[in-house]
XYZ file of C-alpha atoms in Angstrom:
675
model
C 4.157 -17.015 -55.546
C 6.283 -14.089 -54.380
C 8.911 -14.292 -56.657
C 6.422 -14.169 -59.504
C 4.593 -11.227 -58.402
C 7.563 -9.484 -57.785
C 8.932 -10.285 -61.430
C 5.626 -9.138 -62.944
C 5.992 -5.909 -61.375
C 9.287 -5.169 -61.816
C 8.581 -5.810 -65.689
C 5.492 -3.357 -65.378
C 7.126 -0.645 -63.365
C 11.134 -1.058 -64.142
C 11.820 2.365 -65.910
C 10.583 4.300 -63.139
C 10.482 2.237 -59.825
C 13.212 0.002 -58.540
C 11.506 -2.889 -56.839
C 13.532 -3.777 -53.307
C 11.401 -6.205 -51.400
C 8.110 -7.501 -50.282
C 6.935 -5.864 -46.941
C 3.195 -7.045 -46.432
C 0.636 -9.033 -47.986
C -3.103 -8.512 -47.549
C -6.314 -10.336 -48.325
C -6.265 -8.660 -51.864
C -3.037 -6.985 -52.597
C 0.767 -7.263 -51.815
C 2.850 -4.417 -50.641
C 6.630 -3.757 -52.003
C 9.356 -1.325 -50.970
C 10.526 0.778 -54.013
C 12.722 3.454 -54.995
C 11.230 6.308 -57.168
C 14.103 6.811 -59.678
C 12.675 10.317 -60.770
C 12.148 11.950 -57.663
C 15.017 9.962 -55.245
C 12.306 9.086 -52.544
C 11.318 5.632 -51.349
C 7.759 4.743 -51.789
C 5.489 1.532 -51.337
C 3.673 0.162 -54.225
C 0.179 -1.564 -53.722
C -0.167 -4.242 -56.189
C -3.527 -6.600 -57.275
C -2.347 -10.209 -58.103
C -2.797 -11.227 -61.214
C -5.009 -14.083 -60.332
C -7.738 -11.699 -59.160
C -6.923 -8.536 -61.448
C -8.607 -10.633 -64.367
C -12.422 -10.121 -62.201
C -13.522 -6.637 -63.824
C -15.663 -6.315 -60.210
C -12.468 -6.995 -58.083
C -10.318 -4.676 -60.276
C -12.744 -1.920 -60.496
C -12.937 -1.920 -56.649
C -9.216 -1.638 -56.185
C -9.033 1.230 -58.545
C -11.830 2.838 -57.011
C -10.186 2.436 -53.774
C -7.355 4.039 -54.804
C -9.050 7.166 -56.359
C -11.131 7.376 -53.165
C -7.866 7.636 -51.217
C -5.917 9.787 -53.282
C -8.525 12.219 -52.658
C -7.502 12.189 -49.132
C -4.815 14.738 -47.903
C -4.702 14.770 -44.422
C -1.432 14.558 -41.982
C -2.798 11.434 -40.509
C -3.548 9.742 -43.646
C -0.984 7.736 -46.092
C -1.226 9.825 -49.040
C -1.570 8.058 -52.430
C 0.936 9.387 -55.286
C -0.344 7.728 -58.484
C -2.642 4.996 -59.586
C -1.784 2.977 -63.002
C -2.473 -0.389 -64.845
C 0.324 -1.789 -66.713
C 0.745 -4.781 -68.324
C -1.854 -6.856 -66.856
C -0.742 -5.368 -63.442
C -3.289 -2.987 -61.187
C -1.146 -0.832 -58.641
C -0.933 2.466 -56.785
C 2.223 4.006 -55.429
C 1.731 5.508 -51.714
C 3.943 7.068 -49.059
C 6.260 4.891 -47.546
C 6.026 4.782 -43.618
C 8.990 4.163 -41.683
C 8.253 2.532 -38.761
C 5.958 -0.229 -37.535
C 2.283 -0.773 -37.270
C 0.521 -0.464 -33.814
C -0.168 -4.292 -33.624
C 3.505 -4.481 -33.993
C 3.899 -2.136 -30.888
C 1.150 -3.661 -28.848
C 2.914 -7.309 -29.010
C 6.039 -5.535 -27.970
C 4.457 -3.266 -24.872
C 1.487 -5.507 -23.841
C -0.560 -2.065 -23.189
C -0.190 1.471 -23.635
C 0.477 4.344 -21.329
C -2.921 7.034 -21.019
C -0.744 9.611 -22.862
C -0.089 7.466 -25.666
C -3.736 6.286 -26.045
C -4.735 9.871 -26.084
C -2.064 10.428 -28.877
C -2.837 7.845 -30.912
C -6.545 7.270 -30.744
C -7.127 11.029 -31.154
C -4.987 11.587 -34.462
C -6.743 8.088 -35.655
C -10.190 9.981 -34.835
C -9.069 13.410 -36.361
C -8.353 11.476 -39.642
C -11.636 9.439 -39.691
C -13.267 12.492 -39.209
C -11.697 14.090 -42.124
C -12.565 11.080 -44.459
C -16.113 10.536 -43.396
C -16.662 14.490 -44.193
C -15.429 13.549 -47.677
C -17.718 10.812 -48.072
C -15.365 7.779 -47.242
C -15.760 5.029 -44.470
C -12.674 3.027 -43.919
C -14.482 0.000 -42.683
C -11.281 -1.800 -41.364
C -9.821 0.116 -38.669
C -7.644 -2.177 -36.532
C -3.986 -1.865 -35.280
C -2.631 -3.589 -38.461
C -3.709 -0.498 -40.383
C -2.300 2.077 -38.105
C 1.441 2.875 -38.835
C 3.830 4.709 -35.960
C 6.280 6.829 -38.087
C 9.461 6.325 -36.407
C 11.274 9.786 -37.484
C 8.342 12.113 -37.055
C 6.004 9.976 -34.177
C 3.012 10.611 -36.440
C 0.251 8.309 -36.330
C -1.071 7.511 -39.941
C -4.032 5.675 -41.072
C -3.384 3.355 -43.941
C -5.178 0.561 -46.109
C -8.430 1.796 -47.281
C -8.462 -1.568 -49.366
C -12.255 -2.246 -48.429
C -13.442 1.357 -48.012
C -16.298 2.460 -50.359
C -18.049 6.001 -51.117
C -20.889 6.678 -48.511
C -23.198 8.255 -51.092
C -23.448 7.704 -54.514
C -25.468 5.010 -56.563
C -22.854 2.721 -57.552
C -22.183 0.232 -54.558
C -19.482 -2.230 -55.401
C -19.547 -4.001 -51.543
C -21.967 -6.634 -51.862
C -25.169 -6.391 -49.644
C -25.259 -8.648 -46.856
C -21.499 -9.796 -46.969
C -19.798 -8.776 -43.737
C -16.469 -6.558 -44.883
C -13.880 -6.190 -42.360
C -11.945 -8.247 -39.574
C -13.909 -9.728 -37.219
C -12.376 -8.790 -34.157
C -12.420 -5.023 -34.873
C -16.498 -5.508 -37.031
C -19.145 -3.407 -35.531
C -22.556 -4.824 -34.657
C -24.128 -3.234 -37.953
C -20.952 -4.722 -40.228
C -21.712 -8.032 -38.569
C -25.038 -8.190 -39.465
C -24.459 -7.293 -43.194
C -26.552 -4.184 -43.028
C -26.570 -2.250 -46.303
C -26.392 1.332 -44.853
C -23.045 1.343 -42.809
C -21.713 4.902 -42.093
C -18.579 6.632 -40.248
C -19.976 5.822 -36.818
C -18.851 2.180 -37.991
C -15.337 3.043 -37.887
C -15.954 4.704 -34.411
C -16.909 1.566 -33.162
C -13.499 -0.181 -34.593
C -11.618 2.367 -33.104
C -13.025 1.892 -30.008
C -12.130 -1.463 -30.083
C -8.502 -0.516 -30.966
C -8.807 2.054 -27.978
C -9.971 -1.104 -25.712
C -7.028 -3.324 -26.551
C -4.333 -0.456 -26.057
C -5.868 0.466 -22.914
C -6.302 -3.381 -21.188
C -3.939 -5.412 -23.490
C -6.925 -7.443 -24.714
C -9.496 -7.420 -27.268
C -12.854 -7.122 -25.704
C -14.002 -10.296 -27.243
C -12.488 -13.527 -27.909
C -14.008 -16.697 -29.599
C -12.667 -19.499 -31.560
C -14.244 -18.906 -34.851
C -15.731 -16.101 -36.967
C -19.515 -16.927 -36.409
C -18.900 -16.771 -32.675
C -17.118 -13.385 -32.617
C -19.766 -11.868 -34.843
C -22.499 -13.027 -32.213
C -20.595 -11.340 -29.645
C -20.205 -8.026 -30.899
C -23.795 -7.996 -31.746
C -25.399 -9.423 -28.363
C -22.343 -9.112 -25.621
C -21.387 -6.134 -23.791
C -17.492 -6.308 -23.081
C -15.921 -6.347 -19.764
C -15.640 -2.651 -18.237
C -12.575 -1.191 -18.662
C -11.769 -0.052 -15.198
C -12.410 -3.911 -14.080
C -9.185 -4.789 -15.974
C -7.427 -1.990 -15.483
C -8.502 -0.013 -12.389
C -5.879 2.817 -12.985
C -7.625 3.716 -15.894
C -9.382 7.598 -15.691
C -12.846 7.976 -15.793
C -13.278 9.899 -18.442
C -11.059 7.780 -20.565
C -12.848 4.652 -19.826
C -16.530 6.604 -20.190
C -15.235 7.829 -23.984
C -14.084 4.319 -24.994
C -16.981 2.350 -23.694
C -19.459 5.080 -25.651
C -17.511 4.336 -28.421
C -18.208 0.283 -28.027
C -22.218 1.120 -27.996
C -24.184 -1.543 -30.020
C -26.450 0.885 -31.346
C -24.574 3.572 -34.053
C -26.904 6.678 -32.609
C -25.578 6.114 -28.805
C -22.067 6.122 -30.072
C -20.049 9.360 -30.828
C -21.425 10.882 -33.799
C -18.240 11.697 -35.364
C -14.546 11.162 -35.253
C -13.860 14.671 -33.837
C -16.491 14.167 -30.874
C -14.374 10.727 -30.070
C -11.040 12.849 -30.237
C -12.081 15.494 -28.103
C -13.499 13.311 -25.527
C -10.201 11.730 -25.283
C -8.008 14.360 -25.428
C -10.460 16.266 -22.871
C -9.173 14.230 -19.948
C -5.635 15.564 -19.996
C -4.774 17.562 -16.945
C -1.901 19.625 -15.723
C 0.689 17.660 -13.435
C 1.527 20.869 -11.225
C 0.443 24.280 -10.950
C 2.031 26.307 -13.883
C 4.520 29.462 -13.000
C 3.057 32.836 -14.166
C 3.783 33.480 -17.682
C 6.010 35.681 -18.880
C 5.265 38.672 -21.269
C 7.029 37.082 -24.517
C 5.056 33.870 -24.031
C 1.772 35.575 -24.230
C 0.112 35.547 -28.092
C -1.895 37.923 -29.620
C -4.678 35.993 -28.068
C -3.563 36.484 -24.606
C -3.157 32.882 -23.841
C 0.094 30.694 -23.120
C 0.922 28.525 -26.147
C 2.328 25.313 -25.403
C 2.068 21.931 -27.532
C -0.776 19.578 -26.878
C 0.481 16.579 -24.562
C 0.491 13.541 -26.254
C 4.066 13.001 -27.888
C 6.840 15.496 -28.852
C 6.505 15.372 -32.294
C 2.258 15.802 -32.541
C 2.021 18.270 -35.475
C 0.481 21.369 -34.226
C -1.681 21.477 -37.506
C -3.527 18.376 -36.852
C -3.974 19.226 -32.865
C -3.891 23.026 -32.514
C -2.249 24.831 -29.107
C -3.011 23.813 -25.558
C -3.507 26.566 -22.773
C -3.509 25.317 -19.023
C -5.724 27.569 -16.799
C -4.390 28.127 -13.177
C -2.175 24.628 -13.806
C -4.899 22.328 -12.771
C -7.990 21.057 -14.411
C -9.244 21.007 -18.036
C -6.852 21.781 -21.097
C -8.161 24.410 -23.474
C -6.897 23.635 -27.218
C -6.704 26.589 -29.588
C -7.645 25.925 -33.177
C -4.540 26.584 -35.554
C -4.911 29.748 -37.248
C -5.567 29.535 -41.061
C -2.757 29.261 -43.264
C -4.140 32.002 -45.859
C -5.316 35.944 -45.247
C -8.880 34.782 -46.934
C -11.645 36.475 -44.691
C -13.799 33.264 -44.945
C -11.038 31.140 -43.479
C -10.466 33.653 -40.479
C -14.047 33.734 -40.076
C -14.444 29.993 -39.843
C -11.596 30.050 -37.629
C -12.977 32.574 -35.133
C -16.097 30.502 -34.778
C -14.124 27.145 -34.132
C -12.629 29.381 -31.612
C -15.836 30.368 -29.900
C -17.010 26.646 -30.048
C -14.094 25.589 -28.204
C -14.337 28.390 -25.834
C -18.017 27.554 -25.222
C -16.973 23.560 -24.552
C -14.051 24.238 -22.307
C -16.201 26.379 -19.967
C -18.842 23.566 -19.909
C -15.749 21.240 -19.302
C -14.508 23.583 -16.750
C -17.728 23.511 -14.821
C -17.863 20.154 -14.753
C -14.045 20.063 -13.217
C -15.109 22.302 -10.842
C -18.221 20.208 -9.679
C -16.333 17.219 -9.389
C -13.597 19.025 -7.365
C -16.522 19.841 -4.996
C -17.492 16.482 -4.998
C -14.183 15.240 -4.321
C -13.659 17.571 -1.233
C -17.228 16.475 0.004
C -16.045 12.791 0.098
C -12.648 13.924 2.162
C -14.882 16.004 4.424
C -16.942 12.867 4.929
C -14.068 10.456 5.421
C -12.299 12.848 7.923
C -15.386 12.973 9.946
C -15.831 9.090 9.906
C -12.354 8.799 10.928
C -12.767 11.086 13.771
C -16.008 9.301 14.859
C -14.104 6.067 14.623
C -11.316 7.573 16.736
C -13.728 9.077 19.307
C -15.298 5.572 19.337
C -12.215 3.618 19.971
C -11.294 6.171 22.874
C -14.790 5.402 24.319
C -14.449 2.037 24.021
C -10.829 2.017 25.764
C -12.596 3.928 28.698
C -15.083 1.207 29.046
C -15.166 -2.778 29.585
C -14.800 -4.634 26.266
C -18.055 -6.797 26.710
C -16.338 -9.155 24.530
C -14.159 -10.514 27.295
C -14.702 -13.295 29.636
C -16.718 -12.828 32.810
C -13.789 -13.582 35.183
C -11.325 -10.735 33.230
C -13.841 -8.235 33.790
C -13.914 -9.272 37.355
C -10.371 -8.694 37.749
C -10.428 -5.685 35.795
C -13.146 -4.108 38.267
C -10.971 -5.263 40.893
C -8.265 -3.414 39.861
C -10.205 -0.133 39.176
C -11.746 -0.493 42.681
C -8.237 -0.706 44.554
C -6.955 2.311 42.257
C -10.197 4.157 43.472
C -9.618 3.252 47.083
C -6.099 4.681 46.928
C -7.176 7.825 45.266
C -9.638 8.690 48.057
C -7.101 8.019 50.566
C -4.694 10.681 49.202
C -7.665 13.081 48.991
C -8.599 12.155 52.611
C -5.076 12.753 53.687
C -4.860 16.293 52.344
C -8.190 17.407 53.535
C -6.929 16.341 56.946
C -4.061 18.330 56.591
C -5.222 21.457 54.809
C -8.772 22.096 55.674
C -10.058 19.306 58.432
C -12.963 21.833 59.153
C -14.603 21.011 55.651
C -14.825 17.355 54.265
C -14.516 18.350 50.703
C -13.227 15.258 49.684
C -16.564 13.499 49.819
C -17.530 15.088 46.824
C -15.089 13.384 44.410
C -15.842 10.075 46.403
C -19.183 10.372 45.853
C -18.309 10.298 41.662
C -16.446 7.853 41.921
C -18.352 5.536 44.061
C -21.288 6.272 41.584
C -18.923 5.066 38.764
C -17.815 1.976 40.396
C -21.632 1.087 41.351
C -22.464 1.408 37.697
C -19.866 -0.957 36.536
C -20.504 -3.321 39.291
C -24.136 -3.299 38.374
C -23.138 -4.735 34.864
C -20.994 -7.383 36.288
C -24.074 -8.439 38.631
C -26.263 -8.852 35.577
C -23.843 -11.059 33.921
C -23.750 -13.596 36.935
C -20.832 -12.021 38.910
C -21.505 -12.183 42.840
C -19.449 -10.834 45.962
C -17.566 -13.580 46.769
C -16.047 -13.762 43.639
C -15.004 -10.035 43.589
C -13.168 -10.883 46.978
C -11.543 -14.310 46.635
C -9.289 -15.248 43.742
C -9.330 -18.784 42.863
C -5.783 -20.761 43.227
C -3.306 -20.134 40.316
C -3.608 -22.870 37.619
C -6.882 -23.639 38.211
C -10.145 -22.616 36.239
C -12.121 -19.658 38.094
C -15.658 -20.691 38.931
C -18.584 -18.082 39.725
C -21.698 -18.850 41.411
C -25.098 -18.956 39.465
C -27.249 -16.029 41.149
C -30.487 -18.711 40.804
C -28.983 -21.661 42.469
C -26.102 -21.335 43.630
C -24.069 -23.804 41.957
C -20.499 -23.334 40.970
C -20.172 -23.289 37.046
C -16.626 -23.642 35.314
C -15.744 -20.044 33.118
C -15.695 -21.441 29.591
C -12.333 -21.089 28.318
C -11.623 -18.339 25.605
C -12.279 -18.943 21.880
C -9.281 -19.268 19.748
C -8.820 -16.170 17.550
C -8.938 -17.881 13.757
C -8.874 -15.657 10.512
C -12.304 -15.398 8.750
C -12.755 -17.578 5.912
C -13.088 -15.766 2.648
C -16.745 -15.389 1.325
C -18.051 -17.970 -0.758
C -19.809 -15.245 -3.132
C -20.010 -11.719 -3.834
C -22.288 -9.653 -2.584
C -24.083 -9.522 -6.101
C -24.736 -13.246 -5.717
C -25.746 -13.306 -1.849
C -28.420 -10.456 -2.626
C -29.752 -12.867 -5.667
C -32.090 -15.924 -5.625
C -28.971 -18.481 -4.454
C -28.074 -16.131 -1.725
C -29.882 -17.953 0.861
C -28.542 -21.293 -0.270
C -25.050 -20.102 0.353
C -25.862 -18.442 3.554
C -27.137 -21.423 4.746
C -24.005 -23.560 3.632
C -21.871 -21.041 5.729
C -24.080 -21.885 8.938
C -23.379 -25.573 8.010
C -20.079 -25.465 7.729
C -20.059 -23.286 11.162
C -21.797 -26.087 13.171
C -19.707 -28.704 11.635
C -16.572 -27.058 12.674
C -18.035 -26.618 15.904
C -18.629 -30.310 16.529
C -15.365 -31.126 15.221
C -13.730 -28.660 17.167
C -15.563 -30.397 20.406
C -14.122 -34.094 19.229
C -10.890 -35.534 21.406
C -7.858 -35.633 18.915
C -8.313 -39.711 18.677
C -11.833 -39.143 17.840
C -10.699 -36.243 15.494
C -8.018 -39.028 14.083
C -11.144 -41.332 13.183
C -12.600 -38.881 10.877
C -9.758 -37.343 9.267
C -11.399 -36.033 5.689
C -14.471 -34.241 6.979
C -12.568 -30.995 7.334
C -11.386 -30.860 3.570
C -14.420 -32.166 2.373
C -16.522 -29.620 3.791
C -14.212 -26.752 2.512
C -14.340 -28.091 -0.780
C -18.076 -28.612 -0.964
C -18.483 -25.251 0.136
C -16.372 -23.835 -2.120
C -18.364 -25.685 -4.884
C -21.558 -24.530 -3.361
C -20.066 -20.692 -3.667
C -18.741 -21.294 -7.424
C -22.145 -23.145 -8.398
C -24.100 -19.861 -6.988
C -21.804 -17.419 -8.843
C -21.964 -19.528 -11.947
C -26.041 -19.670 -11.574
C -25.964 -15.925 -11.220
C -23.948 -15.149 -14.388
C -25.951 -17.427 -16.329
C -29.198 -15.870 -14.968
C -27.724 -12.395 -16.082
C -27.092 -13.577 -19.525
C -29.330 -15.967 -20.936
C -33.063 -16.653 -19.898
C -35.870 -18.206 -21.149
C -37.006 -14.535 -22.385
C -33.986 -14.383 -24.579
C -34.962 -17.598 -26.192
C -38.515 -16.532 -27.021
C -37.254 -13.331 -28.514
C -34.909 -15.262 -30.368
C -37.772 -17.380 -31.643
C -40.122 -14.326 -32.295
C -36.796 -12.909 -34.537
C -36.525 -16.097 -36.484
C -40.271 -16.500 -37.100
C -40.399 -12.655 -38.530
C -37.442 -13.579 -40.931
C -38.802 -16.997 -42.251
C -42.040 -15.143 -43.534
C -39.722 -12.333 -45.279
C -39.018 -12.853 -48.740
C -36.007 -15.351 -49.716
C -32.687 -13.332 -50.280
C -28.970 -14.168 -49.669
C -29.366 -11.582 -46.595
C -32.218 -12.905 -45.276
C -30.607 -16.304 -45.102
C -27.351 -15.230 -43.821
C -29.230 -13.496 -40.561
C -31.521 -16.550 -40.416
C -28.158 -18.586 -39.850
C -27.060 -16.283 -37.489
C -30.082 -16.225 -35.639
C -30.225 -20.051 -35.716
C -26.805 -20.631 -34.567
C -27.355 -17.875 -31.602
C -30.483 -19.562 -30.845
C -28.688 -23.262 -30.114
C -26.110 -21.524 -28.104
C -28.676 -20.172 -25.837
C -30.590 -23.131 -25.506
C -27.668 -25.329 -24.590
C -26.689 -22.865 -21.708
C -30.007 -23.161 -20.452
C -29.709 -26.826 -20.520
C -26.386 -26.467 -18.958
C -27.965 -23.957 -16.545
C -30.687 -26.648 -15.601
C -28.054 -29.064 -14.935
C -26.092 -26.853 -12.525
C -29.180 -26.163 -10.543
C -29.520 -29.831 -9.896
C -25.771 -30.297 -8.858
C -26.308 -27.124 -6.429
C -29.061 -28.302 -4.705
C -27.153 -31.426 -4.410
C -24.271 -29.981 -2.892
C -26.429 -28.031 -0.434
C -28.273 -31.048 0.515
C -25.095 -33.382 0.833
C -23.509 -30.665 3.131
C -26.631 -30.685 5.456
C -26.777 -34.181 5.586
C -23.293 -34.154 6.911
C -24.036 -31.765 9.439
C -27.310 -33.647 10.487
C -24.804 -36.888 11.026
C -22.154 -34.956 12.780
C -24.673 -33.436 15.590
C -26.136 -37.262 15.644
C -22.376 -38.018 16.198
C -21.976 -35.549 19.087
C -25.035 -36.785 20.885
C -25.007 -40.577 20.732
C -21.466 -41.193 20.375
C -18.342 -41.589 17.997
C -18.861 -45.772 17.560
C -22.233 -45.617 16.683
C -22.401 -42.752 14.421
C -18.737 -43.283 12.607
C -20.534 -45.287 9.495
C -22.984 -42.761 8.834
C -20.702 -39.473 8.901
C -18.079 -41.556 6.792
C -20.743 -42.532 4.043
C -21.797 -38.952 3.863
C -18.321 -38.109 3.881
C -17.884 -40.239 0.758
C -20.829 -38.924 -0.772
C -19.855 -35.557 -0.240
C -16.435 -35.644 -1.966
C -17.824 -37.563 -5.368
C -20.407 -35.029 -5.610
C -17.618 -32.296 -5.312
C -15.669 -34.091 -8.130
C -18.739 -33.998 -9.864
C -19.577 -30.567 -9.731
C -16.238 -29.860 -10.460
C -16.299 -31.317 -13.830
C -19.576 -29.462 -14.766
C -18.060 -26.074 -13.493
C -15.157 -26.547 -15.871
C -17.545 -27.498 -18.416
C -19.312 -24.305 -17.939
C -16.488 -22.166 -17.900
C -15.384 -23.509 -21.385
C -19.002 -23.033 -22.733
C -18.639 -19.319 -21.446
C -15.541 -18.886 -22.762
C -17.043 -20.080 -26.261
């Protein structure tokens, strides 16, 4: 098929162009590299295949595409040189961009740097703003239609193959048919709405920016209908969750472009471009400008960051203020001396100056908030250090009583030594005035306060002056009964278990059950710790079973929390209401398509609700199984290992089986969420 098309094209244009090779093929056109023999330059020829050219509507749409694209004259749009129809071949000639597409570039590097995102998205936004003002909507913005010129480094938008005039009576695009690439379609495109304006391209460009920042598209699906439903009803994961180092202004600008409602997005490409490029700040304070650096406006002129080859005529000149803060971008001066052009340039300069003042004030407010946060953190740090020093001066209440008594004994001996030293100095220097009694009174009050705390915790004077033999556990006397009680051994230090669920889950309706499961796990571990090694060997599977069951409970709670946020019976009721309203409308192709989408979405929501009900049953069963296992172990501790071993073994086996079943359910739920 490729040789046949090339032969037909050579026969049609052989007098003027030398066809070299095919460089691409799309849904309704093929592109060839050729040499313009008259001007001695390489061009790209876009050809409508003959099997489509016989259709008058398709041919008219193709020629209209070329006519609209030929009207666009912008440095970031691939220009059209000529349009022609010869020997049944419909084609147009456009500039050849030596380089690669953004899709190929992202495939090589994974994700882009922030400077590259500012440059590429800013240039494409500038091109779309120009096209929209000319009445042209691209309708298929995606990485494959964004070229990166290897020589100049420019970003160029190509393939206005499915664009149409935003105004006019002739509408060649069939109403109710979604035109574009599903992964980058706007919600209004997915619904096949009749009036699609430039804000649809802003959404598609936001999807491209999301992919450049995170290395992934915001939505993934196994088929086209599922992808369209996600664009209409689901919100993408926040950018800073996938790439935490993303500057907040960039993430906010892209997420605004991805708003579901057109009126909530950026109004035009220029606003999106300015929002992306306004995030540029200086890396270090700039040196004072020399006299020769100052232009007629009194500003320091420097290229806008975002690429050494960025054309000045498309982005203007940038000015760093105080070397730190927002960037003021000067508009390029007009190329002509017409007064109207200079009047427009002056007005644009005033508008940008006003925007810059607002951005500078916003930046100052953020810096002030940043300083307040640092001040609060420093105060908190000083408070922590102060409390730590105070804690060092006091006895640790978490220590055992025997250790605290020994510490008091050492402190008392040191205090008596100090008093004896002061008494000797007093007798040698001024025996007629006993000044050593004053420090003795302060030291004595401190020792009395500490001893009162120990006495209230059960220490006795006998324990204070008598130390137990080495190698035997120390004992203390009970103040009420005088019965010696052995001191408990200090608990071993173990690493804390990771939380079963996040804070949002614990604050939700399933949080009490998760906390109860954590308490049951603690009780079970305490019972197992008190068993002898021989008894513990008789129950080898309890510890891993309890751990697995608790993990399952946490996973089920997290999954249920997510499903509660995504789907509910209210969603089903809203869909039923919308389906009922559509069924009452007149029978049209658009109505049938929207009704099919809504019914498919309702079936998906209904399936998720059924799966949630099954997960609730599994969650409750897992909690009950863990409680039964805890009760059986408590029974084991009180009744003895031989009499309760059968109950514990059966409960363990039941819990292990339930854990395996829950694992299968969670895997199925994950698969449903991916769909």
